[in-house]
Short mmCIF file of C-alpha atoms and ligand atoms in Angstrom, two decimals:
data_model
loop_
_atom_site.label_atom_id
_atom_site.label_comp_id
_atom_site.label_asym_id
_atom_site.label_seq_id
_atom_site.Cartn_x
_atom_site.Cartn_y
_atom_site.Cartn_z
CA UNK A 540 68.15 -272.14 98.18
CA UNK A 541 69.21 -268.83 99.73
CA UNK A 542 66.05 -266.95 99.10
CA UNK A 543 63.90 -269.05 101.16
CA UNK A 544 65.17 -268.77 104.51
CA UNK A 545 62.01 -268.63 106.48
CA UNK A 546 64.17 -269.34 109.37
CA UNK A 547 65.46 -265.83 109.87
CA UNK A 548 61.85 -264.04 109.51
CA UNK A 549 60.64 -263.26 113.17
CA UNK A 550 56.77 -262.39 113.83
CA UNK A 551 56.88 -258.98 115.46
CA UNK A 552 57.74 -259.61 119.38
CA UNK A 553 54.35 -259.66 121.52
CA UNK A 554 56.51 -257.63 124.27
CA UNK A 555 56.19 -254.51 121.81
CA UNK A 556 52.76 -254.49 121.82
CA UNK A 557 51.98 -253.27 125.21
CA UNK A 558 55.16 -250.18 124.00
CA UNK A 559 52.74 -249.38 120.93
CA UNK A 560 53.04 -245.69 120.82
CA UNK A 561 50.54 -243.65 119.63
CA UNK A 562 51.99 -243.61 116.02
CA UNK A 563 51.98 -247.31 115.21
CA UNK A 564 48.60 -247.70 117.78
CA UNK A 565 47.79 -245.15 114.44
CA UNK A 566 49.15 -247.06 112.07
CA UNK A 567 47.43 -250.63 113.29
CA UNK A 568 44.10 -248.81 113.80
CA UNK A 569 43.66 -247.48 110.37
CA UNK A 570 45.11 -251.05 108.98
CA UNK A 571 42.34 -253.01 110.87
CA UNK A 572 39.98 -250.86 109.80
CA UNK A 573 41.02 -251.17 105.91
CA UNK A 574 41.18 -255.15 106.18
CA UNK A 575 38.12 -255.14 108.28
CA UNK A 576 39.50 -257.43 110.74
CA UNK A 577 37.66 -259.89 112.25
CA UNK A 578 37.10 -259.61 115.64
CA UNK A 579 37.71 -261.59 118.67
CA UNK A 580 34.66 -263.29 120.15
CA UNK A 581 34.01 -262.40 123.65
CA UNK A 582 34.80 -264.57 126.55
CA UNK A 583 36.85 -266.64 124.60
CA UNK A 584 39.59 -269.63 125.76
CA UNK A 585 43.10 -269.57 125.68
CA UNK A 586 43.17 -271.84 122.94
CA UNK A 587 41.36 -269.22 120.44
CA UNK A 588 44.16 -266.56 121.77
CA UNK A 589 47.06 -268.27 120.92
CA UNK A 590 45.17 -268.82 117.41
CA UNK A 591 44.42 -264.96 117.14
CA UNK A 592 45.90 -263.38 113.94
CA UNK A 593 49.40 -261.48 114.16
CA UNK A 594 48.76 -257.66 114.47
CA UNK A 595 49.36 -256.88 110.93
CA UNK A 596 49.64 -252.88 112.03
CA UNK A 597 53.58 -252.78 111.70
CA UNK A 598 55.46 -253.02 108.54
CA UNK A 599 57.76 -255.78 109.71
CA UNK A 600 54.23 -258.11 110.76
CA UNK A 601 53.48 -257.60 107.36
CA UNK A 602 56.50 -258.06 105.44
CA UNK A 603 57.15 -261.44 107.72
CA UNK A 604 53.64 -262.75 106.17
CA UNK A 605 55.54 -262.32 102.73
CA UNK A 606 58.77 -263.62 104.07
CA UNK A 607 60.55 -260.66 103.51
CA UNK A 608 62.53 -258.53 105.67
CA UNK A 609 61.65 -255.03 105.86
CA UNK A 610 64.66 -252.76 107.44
CA UNK A 611 65.73 -249.76 108.09
CA UNK A 612 69.44 -248.00 108.64
CA UNK A 613 69.88 -247.19 111.98
CA UNK A 614 72.66 -245.10 113.95
CA UNK A 615 74.00 -245.06 117.71
CA UNK A 616 73.86 -241.34 117.63
CA UNK A 617 70.12 -240.87 117.22
CA UNK A 618 69.72 -244.03 120.29
CA UNK A 619 68.85 -240.48 122.67
CA UNK A 620 65.85 -239.01 120.68
CA UNK A 621 62.98 -240.02 122.17
CA UNK A 622 60.76 -242.51 120.00
CA UNK A 623 63.90 -243.64 117.98
CA UNK A 624 64.01 -247.09 118.97
CA UNK A 625 60.76 -247.71 119.39
CA UNK A 626 59.25 -247.19 116.33
CA UNK A 627 62.89 -248.72 114.46
CA UNK A 628 62.37 -251.77 116.47
CA UNK A 629 58.11 -251.68 116.05
CA UNK A 630 58.28 -251.95 112.27
CA UNK A 631 61.46 -253.23 111.40
CA UNK A 632 62.53 -256.73 111.25
CA UNK A 633 66.64 -255.81 109.83
CA UNK A 634 69.44 -253.53 110.69
CA UNK A 635 72.05 -252.08 108.52
CA UNK A 636 74.22 -249.74 110.24
CA UNK A 637 73.81 -246.99 108.51
CA UNK A 638 78.46 -245.95 109.27
CA UNK A 639 79.27 -247.53 112.01
CA UNK A 640 81.10 -250.72 110.65
CA UNK A 641 82.68 -248.63 107.27
CA UNK A 642 86.25 -249.28 107.43
CA UNK A 643 87.24 -245.57 108.91
CA UNK A 644 84.76 -247.06 111.75
CA UNK A 645 85.89 -249.86 112.56
CA UNK A 646 89.93 -249.85 111.78
CA UNK A 647 90.77 -246.52 111.80
CA UNK A 648 94.66 -247.16 112.48
CA UNK A 649 96.02 -250.65 110.81
CA UNK A 650 94.98 -253.54 112.93
CA UNK A 651 93.56 -251.43 115.82
CA UNK A 652 89.60 -252.13 116.13
CA UNK A 653 86.94 -250.66 117.26
CA UNK A 654 83.77 -252.81 117.78
CA UNK A 655 82.20 -250.90 120.11
CA UNK A 656 79.39 -248.72 117.88
CA UNK A 657 78.86 -251.82 115.63
CA UNK A 658 78.33 -254.39 118.61
CA UNK A 659 75.52 -251.66 119.88
CA UNK A 660 73.28 -251.70 116.87
CA UNK A 661 73.90 -255.75 117.14
CA UNK A 662 72.73 -255.88 120.59
CA UNK A 663 69.60 -253.62 119.83
CA UNK A 664 68.90 -255.95 116.34
CA UNK A 665 69.21 -258.92 118.73
CA UNK A 666 67.51 -257.90 121.98
CA UNK A 667 64.58 -256.62 119.23
CA UNK A 668 64.72 -259.86 116.98
CA UNK A 669 66.25 -258.20 113.12
CA UNK A 670 68.35 -259.33 111.49
CA UNK A 671 71.61 -257.60 110.63
CA UNK A 672 73.02 -256.65 107.45
CA UNK A 673 76.61 -255.73 107.72
CA UNK A 674 77.24 -252.51 105.55
CA UNK A 675 80.60 -252.52 105.03
CA UNK A 676 83.97 -254.27 104.67
CA UNK A 677 85.11 -253.19 101.06
CA UNK A 678 84.36 -249.46 99.48
CA UNK A 679 86.42 -247.03 98.22
CA UNK A 680 84.59 -244.25 100.80
CA UNK A 681 84.70 -243.79 104.29
CA UNK A 682 87.66 -245.91 104.14
CA UNK A 683 90.52 -245.42 106.81
CA UNK A 684 93.57 -242.54 105.48
CA UNK A 685 95.86 -245.07 105.86
CA UNK A 686 94.31 -247.45 103.59
CA UNK A 687 94.78 -245.11 101.22
CA UNK A 688 98.50 -244.96 100.83
CA UNK A 689 98.70 -248.10 100.77
CA UNK A 690 99.15 -250.08 97.57
CA UNK A 691 99.88 -253.42 95.64
CA UNK A 692 100.53 -256.27 98.66
CA UNK A 693 100.48 -253.96 101.42
CA UNK A 694 96.86 -252.91 100.37
CA UNK A 695 95.63 -256.38 99.49
CA UNK A 696 96.85 -257.73 102.68
CA UNK A 697 95.36 -255.24 104.68
CA UNK A 698 91.99 -255.85 102.72
CA UNK A 699 92.11 -259.54 103.90
CA UNK A 700 92.93 -258.76 107.47
CA UNK A 701 90.45 -255.99 107.83
CA UNK A 702 87.56 -258.41 106.26
CA UNK A 703 88.73 -261.20 108.16
CA UNK A 704 88.94 -259.53 111.15
CA UNK A 705 85.29 -257.85 111.01
CA UNK A 706 83.43 -260.87 109.73
CA UNK A 707 84.80 -263.15 112.11
CA UNK A 708 84.21 -260.15 114.83
CA UNK A 709 80.60 -260.35 114.63
CA UNK A 710 80.98 -264.25 113.42
CA UNK A 711 77.25 -265.76 113.56
CA UNK A 712 75.21 -262.11 114.30
CA UNK A 713 75.21 -261.09 111.41
CA UNK A 714 73.25 -263.02 108.74
CA UNK A 715 74.14 -260.95 106.00
CA UNK A 716 77.37 -258.55 104.67
CA UNK A 717 77.63 -256.01 102.09
CA UNK A 718 81.21 -257.66 101.16
CA UNK A 719 82.23 -255.33 98.31
CA UNK A 720 80.76 -252.26 97.87
CA UNK A 721 80.52 -249.83 94.87
CA UNK A 722 83.52 -251.45 92.62
CA UNK A 723 81.90 -250.62 89.26
CA UNK A 724 81.87 -246.74 87.37
CA UNK A 725 79.41 -245.59 85.62
CA UNK A 726 80.53 -247.53 82.21
CA UNK A 727 80.32 -250.63 83.34
CA UNK A 728 83.63 -251.26 84.21
CA UNK A 729 85.87 -250.94 88.05
CA UNK A 730 85.40 -247.51 88.81
CA UNK A 731 88.72 -245.33 88.58
CA UNK A 732 88.94 -243.60 91.98
CA UNK A 733 88.81 -246.58 94.19
CA UNK A 734 92.02 -247.41 95.50
CA UNK A 735 91.21 -250.94 95.19
CA UNK A 736 90.91 -250.92 91.54
CA UNK A 737 94.50 -251.33 91.15
CA UNK A 738 94.88 -254.58 92.60
CA UNK A 739 92.86 -256.17 89.56
CA UNK A 740 89.51 -257.57 89.86
CA UNK A 741 90.89 -260.28 91.21
CA UNK A 742 90.44 -258.32 94.54
CA UNK A 743 86.75 -258.83 94.94
CA UNK A 744 86.65 -262.74 94.53
CA UNK A 745 89.62 -262.85 97.52
CA UNK A 746 87.64 -260.71 99.69
CA UNK A 747 84.41 -262.67 99.34
CA UNK A 748 86.11 -265.41 100.16
CA UNK A 749 88.19 -264.01 102.55
CA UNK A 750 85.26 -263.41 104.05
CA UNK A 751 83.17 -266.74 103.82
CA UNK A 752 86.38 -268.25 105.53
CA UNK A 753 85.28 -266.20 108.07
CA UNK A 754 81.82 -266.83 108.22
CA UNK A 755 80.97 -269.82 106.54
CA UNK A 756 77.13 -269.75 107.66
CA UNK A 757 77.58 -266.02 106.60
CA UNK A 758 75.27 -264.37 103.15
CA UNK A 759 77.59 -262.71 100.85
CA UNK A 760 76.81 -259.54 99.06
CA UNK A 761 77.94 -257.05 96.58
CA UNK A 762 76.41 -253.80 96.51
CA UNK A 763 75.82 -250.79 94.14
CA UNK A 764 73.60 -247.97 93.17
CA UNK A 765 72.26 -246.77 90.53
CA UNK A 766 72.16 -250.36 88.88
CA UNK A 767 68.30 -250.88 89.39
CA UNK A 768 67.02 -250.94 85.20
CA UNK A 769 67.59 -253.92 83.23
CA UNK A 770 69.69 -251.94 81.25
CA UNK A 771 72.91 -249.24 80.61
CA UNK A 772 76.40 -249.90 80.93
CA UNK A 773 76.57 -249.96 84.78
CA UNK A 774 73.90 -252.36 85.60
CA UNK A 775 74.93 -254.40 83.09
CA UNK A 776 78.75 -254.45 83.94
CA UNK A 777 77.77 -255.53 87.51
CA UNK A 778 75.97 -258.81 86.03
CA UNK A 779 78.58 -259.37 83.72
CA UNK A 780 80.99 -259.12 87.28
CA UNK A 781 78.54 -261.58 89.57
CA UNK A 782 77.70 -263.70 86.68
CA UNK A 783 81.62 -264.36 86.48
CA UNK A 784 81.78 -264.32 90.02
CA UNK A 785 79.34 -267.04 90.85
CA UNK A 786 80.42 -269.06 87.65
CA UNK A 787 83.49 -269.35 89.25
CA UNK A 788 82.38 -270.75 91.75
CA UNK A 789 83.28 -267.33 94.37
CA UNK A 790 81.20 -267.20 97.52
CA UNK A 791 78.58 -264.74 96.50
CA UNK A 792 74.88 -265.50 97.68
CA UNK A 793 73.46 -262.38 96.68
CA UNK A 794 73.31 -258.74 94.98
CA UNK A 795 72.25 -255.61 96.88
CA UNK A 796 70.47 -252.91 94.63
CA UNK A 797 70.65 -249.39 96.59
CA UNK A 798 67.60 -247.75 95.21
CA UNK A 799 67.70 -244.08 96.26
CA UNK A 800 65.33 -243.09 93.41
CA UNK A 801 65.81 -240.02 91.84
CA UNK A 802 62.18 -239.14 90.60
CA UNK A 803 63.73 -236.97 87.75
CA UNK A 804 65.32 -240.11 85.81
CA UNK A 805 64.45 -243.55 87.10
CA UNK A 806 64.07 -246.79 85.67
CA UNK A 807 60.24 -247.88 85.94
CA UNK A 808 59.16 -250.82 87.80
CA UNK A 809 58.62 -253.11 84.65
CA UNK A 810 62.20 -252.80 84.00
CA UNK A 811 63.19 -253.11 87.74
CA UNK A 812 61.66 -256.43 87.65
CA UNK A 813 63.15 -257.56 84.65
CA UNK A 814 66.52 -256.79 86.04
CA UNK A 815 65.73 -258.05 89.50
CA UNK A 816 64.76 -261.32 87.45
CA UNK A 817 67.79 -261.48 85.49
CA UNK A 818 70.00 -261.62 88.86
CA UNK A 819 67.99 -263.90 90.68
CA UNK A 820 68.35 -266.34 87.52
CA UNK A 821 72.13 -266.50 87.78
CA UNK A 822 70.97 -268.46 91.50
CA UNK A 823 71.42 -265.34 93.46
CA UNK A 824 68.66 -263.82 96.14
CA UNK A 825 68.82 -260.11 95.57
CA UNK A 826 67.37 -257.32 98.09
CA UNK A 827 66.84 -253.51 97.79
CA UNK A 828 69.23 -252.28 100.40
CA UNK A 829 69.29 -248.70 101.18
CA UNK A 830 65.71 -247.41 99.42
CA UNK A 831 64.85 -243.54 99.67
CA UNK A 832 62.90 -241.32 97.55
CA UNK A 833 63.95 -237.63 97.12
CA UNK A 834 60.91 -235.16 96.13
CA UNK A 835 62.75 -231.99 96.04
CA UNK A 836 62.47 -232.23 92.54
CA UNK A 837 59.12 -233.13 92.19
CA UNK A 838 56.70 -230.63 91.00
CA UNK A 839 53.62 -229.56 92.63
CA UNK A 840 52.79 -228.70 96.14
CA UNK A 841 53.92 -231.13 99.10
CA UNK A 842 51.27 -232.75 99.00
CA UNK A 843 51.41 -233.75 95.32
CA UNK A 844 55.07 -234.06 95.96
CA UNK A 845 54.10 -237.15 98.92
CA UNK A 846 51.27 -238.91 97.05
CA UNK A 847 53.49 -239.38 94.12
CA UNK A 848 56.28 -240.58 96.52
CA UNK A 849 53.59 -242.73 97.57
CA UNK A 850 53.14 -243.86 94.20
CA UNK A 851 56.60 -245.13 93.41
CA UNK A 852 57.09 -246.49 96.44
CA UNK A 853 54.36 -248.83 95.63
CA UNK A 854 55.31 -249.79 92.59
CA UNK A 855 58.52 -250.91 93.92
CA UNK A 856 58.11 -252.31 96.29
CA UNK A 857 55.89 -254.42 94.61
CA UNK A 858 57.89 -255.07 91.75
CA UNK A 859 60.35 -256.80 94.51
CA UNK A 860 57.67 -258.84 95.78
CA UNK A 861 56.91 -260.38 92.60
CA UNK A 862 59.97 -261.68 92.33
CA UNK A 863 60.43 -264.82 94.96
CA UNK A 864 64.72 -264.00 95.08
CA UNK A 865 63.68 -260.74 96.28
CA UNK A 866 63.89 -261.08 100.07
CA UNK A 867 64.35 -258.02 101.88
CA UNK A 868 64.20 -253.90 101.16
CA UNK A 869 65.50 -251.61 103.45
CA UNK A 870 65.13 -247.80 104.31
CA UNK A 871 68.01 -245.60 104.29
CA UNK A 872 67.40 -243.83 107.73
CA UNK A 873 64.29 -243.45 110.10
CA UNK A 874 62.75 -239.92 109.81
CA UNK A 875 63.55 -237.10 106.77
CA UNK A 876 65.38 -235.02 108.86
CA UNK A 877 68.12 -238.31 109.71
CA UNK A 878 68.16 -238.52 105.95
CA UNK A 879 71.91 -238.32 104.71
CA UNK A 880 69.64 -236.18 101.94
CA UNK A 881 69.19 -233.94 104.30
CA UNK A 882 72.61 -232.63 104.43
CA UNK A 883 73.88 -229.97 102.24
CA UNK A 884 76.41 -232.28 100.53
CA UNK A 885 74.66 -235.18 99.75
CA UNK A 886 71.31 -233.82 98.85
CA UNK A 887 72.55 -232.10 96.48
CA UNK A 888 73.16 -235.13 94.42
CA UNK A 889 69.10 -235.22 94.03
CA UNK A 890 68.99 -231.46 93.10
CA UNK A 891 67.08 -229.42 94.80
CA UNK A 892 66.18 -229.90 98.60
CA UNK A 893 64.21 -230.17 100.88
CA UNK A 894 63.94 -234.29 99.67
CA UNK A 895 61.73 -235.72 102.37
CA UNK A 896 62.68 -239.17 101.19
CA UNK A 897 61.96 -241.33 104.26
CA UNK A 898 59.00 -243.36 105.71
CA UNK A 899 58.11 -241.04 108.69
CA UNK A 900 58.54 -237.29 109.29
CA UNK A 901 60.48 -235.18 111.65
CA UNK A 902 57.93 -236.42 114.52
CA UNK A 903 58.45 -240.08 114.30
CA UNK A 904 54.54 -239.88 112.04
CA UNK A 905 54.00 -242.12 109.44
CA UNK A 906 54.36 -240.51 105.85
CA UNK A 907 51.56 -241.36 103.08
CA UNK A 908 54.72 -243.46 101.53
CA UNK A 909 54.56 -245.47 104.80
CA UNK A 910 51.17 -246.52 103.51
CA UNK A 911 52.12 -247.45 99.64
CA UNK A 912 54.68 -249.56 101.16
CA UNK A 913 52.04 -251.37 103.21
CA UNK A 914 49.69 -251.67 101.17
CA UNK A 915 52.33 -252.83 99.29
CA UNK A 916 53.20 -255.66 100.84
CA UNK A 917 49.25 -256.08 102.23
CA UNK A 918 49.60 -257.13 98.10
CA UNK A 919 46.78 -254.07 97.23
C1 XIL B 399 76.06 -242.80 103.72
C2 XIL B 399 75.30 -242.07 105.38
O1 XIL B 399 74.15 -242.46 105.16
C3 XIL B 399 76.09 -241.05 105.55
O2 XIL B 399 75.60 -240.92 106.88
C4 XIL B 399 77.28 -240.90 105.33
O3 XIL B 399 77.77 -239.72 105.26
C5 XIL B 399 77.69 -241.12 104.25
O4 XIL B 399 77.13 -241.95 103.79
N1 XIL B 399 75.91 -246.04 99.41
C6 XIL B 399 76.05 -246.31 100.65
C7 XIL B 399 75.53 -245.44 102.04
O5 XIL B 399 76.35 -247.29 100.41
O6 XIL B 399 76.85 -245.97 102.89
C8 XIL B 399 76.01 -244.32 102.08
O7 XIL B 399 75.57 -244.15 103.13
C9 XIL B 399 74.86 -243.72 100.83
C10 XIL B 399 75.27 -244.37 99.60
#
């Protein structure tokens, strides 16, 4: 089964215990108090030390107990910020490069590849026993401008070359690829504003086949947004697409639901669960790949907004955990100011900001939404 891969889940590495920030220490302590964890007897022997329960103060430790991944999107340009690397490694067991594996970064000129920033993220993940989700091979956005001038056979072969070179470069080091991202429009058909659509629907199957040939052990995913609910033209269109791919033997293994939550209009947790289940019934694993919850348009005081944000996160993470095939949840950034929705251009998509959409505040302090996620992982 694709979705039972306990071998890829790693417990929080011991060496981080010594490097826990005050932040995660506080989280650990409060978690211990809440769970009234057994206190280790004094004068224990070395064997009782080995049998000690894992420290469940981090999200990654909690997720590991559920055999799931909990991930974060990272960018190397934040690496010099104090606490960034430390908190990411302490809390998450999966990493998605937020931008640095997109076409415009990896192949800015035809055949000229630039893997350095992606390599740095992969090395960081390896150092900290984090899985890597490669993001993304074929997408109409952040594609190099030279690609937009191609069509027909030239575009098709540029796509195959790009997929092959990227996947081969990171072969064995990237567990899971978003092979095709956001190919579907709101009406459920292939989107109008993608240069790839003119190649016909076969381009999607071809991209998956090329990725599989380049690394037969990588998990291959179709990823999209606003397909989280179990009805609607776009969700149904995605269902038809991946069903067709799966039934015709195309090497697709999973479906990614971005989960950029717009609380003004979002499916219920039940609808999300039913949707995850219908995709899982096709024999695919499912993941929530880019979660954030924008609170700018929620009514009330900041405190009320954060309480609602916590509830929403708790409901959605719990819905995922009720579905055995839902193997991971990734948050789209680490701290609020680093979120794409804190950029005015993107933030507008979610109405009036500020949106404070992530788990940590500007000072790397966990917000109420962090507790909502931790509680869901603890089954509370
Ligand atoms: C976003 C990044 O977070 C931004 O930094 C960038 O400017 C634009 O792209 N869906 C996706 C992601 O699949 O790649 C997008 O990431 C957010 C929406």
